PDB file of C-alpha atoms in Angstrom:
ATOM      1  CA  MET A   1     -44.367  19.232 -74.214  1.00  0.00           C
ATOM      2  CA  MET A   2     -45.761  19.013 -77.684  1.00  0.00           C
ATOM      3  CA  LYS A   3     -49.296  17.910 -76.765  1.00  0.00           C
ATOM      4  CA  PRO A   4     -52.097  20.480 -76.491  1.00  0.00           C
ATOM      5  CA  VAL A   5     -52.843  21.778 -73.007  1.00  0.00           C
ATOM      6  CA  GLY A   6     -56.223  20.845 -71.582  1.00  0.00           C
ATOM      7  CA  PRO A   7     -57.974  21.131 -68.222  1.00  0.00           C
ATOM      8  CA  GLU A   8     -56.349  17.922 -66.953  1.00  0.00           C
ATOM      9  CA  THR A   9     -52.866  19.308 -67.667  1.00  0.00           C
ATOM     10  CA  ILE A  10     -53.647  22.461 -65.693  1.00  0.00           C
ATOM     11  CA  LYS A  11     -55.074  20.407 -62.818  1.00  0.00           C
ATOM     12  CA  THR A  12     -52.038  18.115 -62.737  1.00  0.00           C
ATOM     13  CA  LEU A  13     -49.304  20.749 -63.059  1.00  0.00           C
ATOM     14  CA  ILE A  14     -50.860  23.725 -61.277  1.00  0.00           C
ATOM     15  CA  ASP A  15     -53.670  22.712 -58.909  1.00  0.00           C
ATOM     16  CA  ASP A  16     -52.260  19.370 -57.756  1.00  0.00           C
ATOM     17  CA  HIS A  17     -48.583  20.364 -57.783  1.00  0.00           C
ATOM     18  CA  VAL A  18     -47.484  24.017 -57.688  1.00  0.00           C
ATOM     19  CA  ALA A  19     -50.554  25.353 -55.838  1.00  0.00           C
ATOM     20  CA  ALA A  20     -50.369  22.466 -53.367  1.00  0.00           C
ATOM     21  CA  ILE A  21     -46.685  23.133 -52.654  1.00  0.00           C
ATOM     22  CA  CYS A  22     -47.419  26.847 -52.152  1.00  0.00           C
ATOM     23  CA  GLY A  23     -50.547  26.193 -50.090  1.00  0.00           C
ATOM     24  CA  VAL A  24     -52.777  28.361 -52.276  1.00  0.00           C
ATOM     25  CA  THR A  25     -56.094  27.835 -54.016  1.00  0.00           C
ATOM     26  CA  ASN A  26     -58.188  29.633 -56.604  1.00  0.00           C
ATOM     27  CA  VAL A  27     -55.256  31.220 -58.427  1.00  0.00           C
ATOM     28  CA  PRO A  28     -55.086  32.269 -62.076  1.00  0.00           C
ATOM     29  CA  SER A  29     -53.521  29.327 -63.861  1.00  0.00           C
ATOM     30  CA  LYS A  30     -52.442  28.487 -67.374  1.00  0.00           C
ATOM     31  CA  VAL A  31     -49.835  26.151 -68.793  1.00  0.00           C
ATOM     32  CA  PHE A  32     -47.640  27.269 -71.676  1.00  0.00           C
ATOM     33  CA  LEU A  33     -45.716  24.613 -73.562  1.00  0.00           C
ATOM     34  CA  GLY A  34     -42.572  26.691 -73.894  1.00  0.00           C
ATOM     35  CA  ARG A  35     -39.842  26.205 -76.404  1.00  0.00           C
ATOM     36  CA  ILE A  36     -36.574  24.480 -77.150  1.00  0.00           C
ATOM     37  CA  THR A  37     -34.026  26.672 -78.919  1.00  0.00           C
ATOM     38  CA  TYR A  38     -30.608  25.053 -79.075  1.00  0.00           C
ATOM     39  CA  GLY A  39     -28.889  28.311 -80.012  1.00  0.00           C
ATOM     40  CA  LEU A  40     -29.802  29.810 -76.625  1.00  0.00           C
ATOM     41  CA  MET A  41     -28.374  26.940 -74.568  1.00  0.00           C
ATOM     42  CA  GLU A  42     -24.980  26.559 -72.978  1.00  0.00           C
ATOM     43  CA  PRO A  43     -22.847  24.123 -75.034  1.00  0.00           C
ATOM     44  CA  ASP A  44     -23.011  21.293 -72.471  1.00  0.00           C
ATOM     45  CA  VAL A  45     -26.791  21.608 -72.078  1.00  0.00           C
ATOM     46  CA  ARG A  46     -27.223  21.792 -75.836  1.00  0.00           C
ATOM     47  CA  LYS A  47     -25.245  18.580 -76.309  1.00  0.00           C
ATOM     48  CA  GLN A  48     -27.327  16.809 -73.668  1.00  0.00           C
ATOM     49  CA  MET A  49     -30.644  17.999 -75.150  1.00  0.00           C
ATOM     50  CA  GLU A  50     -29.610  17.074 -78.685  1.00  0.00           C
ATOM     51  CA  GLY A  51     -28.952  13.567 -77.360  1.00  0.00           C
ATOM     52  CA  TYR A  52     -32.699  13.245 -76.726  1.00  0.00           C
ATOM     53  CA  LYS A  53     -33.296  13.811 -80.462  1.00  0.00           C
ATOM     54  CA  MET A  54     -35.918  16.471 -79.723  1.00  0.00           C
ATOM     55  CA  PRO A  55     -36.510  18.985 -82.491  1.00  0.00           C
ATOM     56  CA  GLU A  56     -36.407  22.684 -81.804  1.00  0.00           C
ATOM     57  CA  TYR A  57     -39.892  24.069 -81.270  1.00  0.00           C
ATOM     58  CA  ASP A  58     -41.634  27.206 -80.056  1.00  0.00           C
ATOM     59  CA  ASN A  59     -45.069  26.697 -78.528  1.00  0.00           C
ATOM     60  CA  LEU A  60     -44.915  29.566 -76.059  1.00  0.00           C
ATOM     61  CA  LYS A  61     -47.835  31.545 -77.543  1.00  0.00           C
ATOM     62  CA  ARG A  62     -46.291  34.846 -76.483  1.00  0.00           C
ATOM     63  CA  PRO A  63     -49.417  37.043 -76.791  1.00  0.00           C
ATOM     64  CA  GLU A  64     -51.367  34.665 -74.520  1.00  0.00           C
ATOM     65  CA  CYS A  65     -48.415  34.382 -72.142  1.00  0.00           C
ATOM     66  CA  MET A  66     -48.050  38.168 -71.884  1.00  0.00           C
ATOM     67  CA  ALA A  67     -51.815  38.624 -71.372  1.00  0.00           C
ATOM     68  CA  PHE A  68     -51.699  36.067 -68.566  1.00  0.00           C
ATOM     69  CA  GLY A  69     -48.756  37.904 -67.010  1.00  0.00           C
ATOM     70  CA  ARG A  70     -50.804  41.111 -67.027  1.00  0.00           C
ATOM     71  CA  GLU A  71     -53.718  39.222 -65.426  1.00  0.00           C
ATOM     72  CA  VAL A  72     -51.471  37.934 -62.640  1.00  0.00           C
ATOM     73  CA  LEU A  73     -49.845  41.342 -62.148  1.00  0.00           C
ATOM     74  CA  ALA A  74     -53.271  42.985 -61.855  1.00  0.00           C
ATOM     75  CA  THR A  75     -54.029  40.818 -58.812  1.00  0.00           C
ATOM     76  CA  PHE A  76     -51.142  42.508 -56.979  1.00  0.00           C
ATOM     77  CA  ILE A  77     -51.783  46.114 -57.984  1.00  0.00           C
TER      78      ILE A  77
END
């Protein structure tokens, strides 16, 4: 979750997993690391996540994520 995304990550998570489950190939694909924000979690989930001793972080890269969303949307319009 905190490591940089490289081609192998995309291959593992998208090409070899999600695309395989969906039976598709040659799709736009990117991996965004996401975020952990305890203040947005339900109390029971927050307690569980805090037990893992993970710090809050935000690696979503919103501008890149939104640009990718527009790229995907454009394939349907």
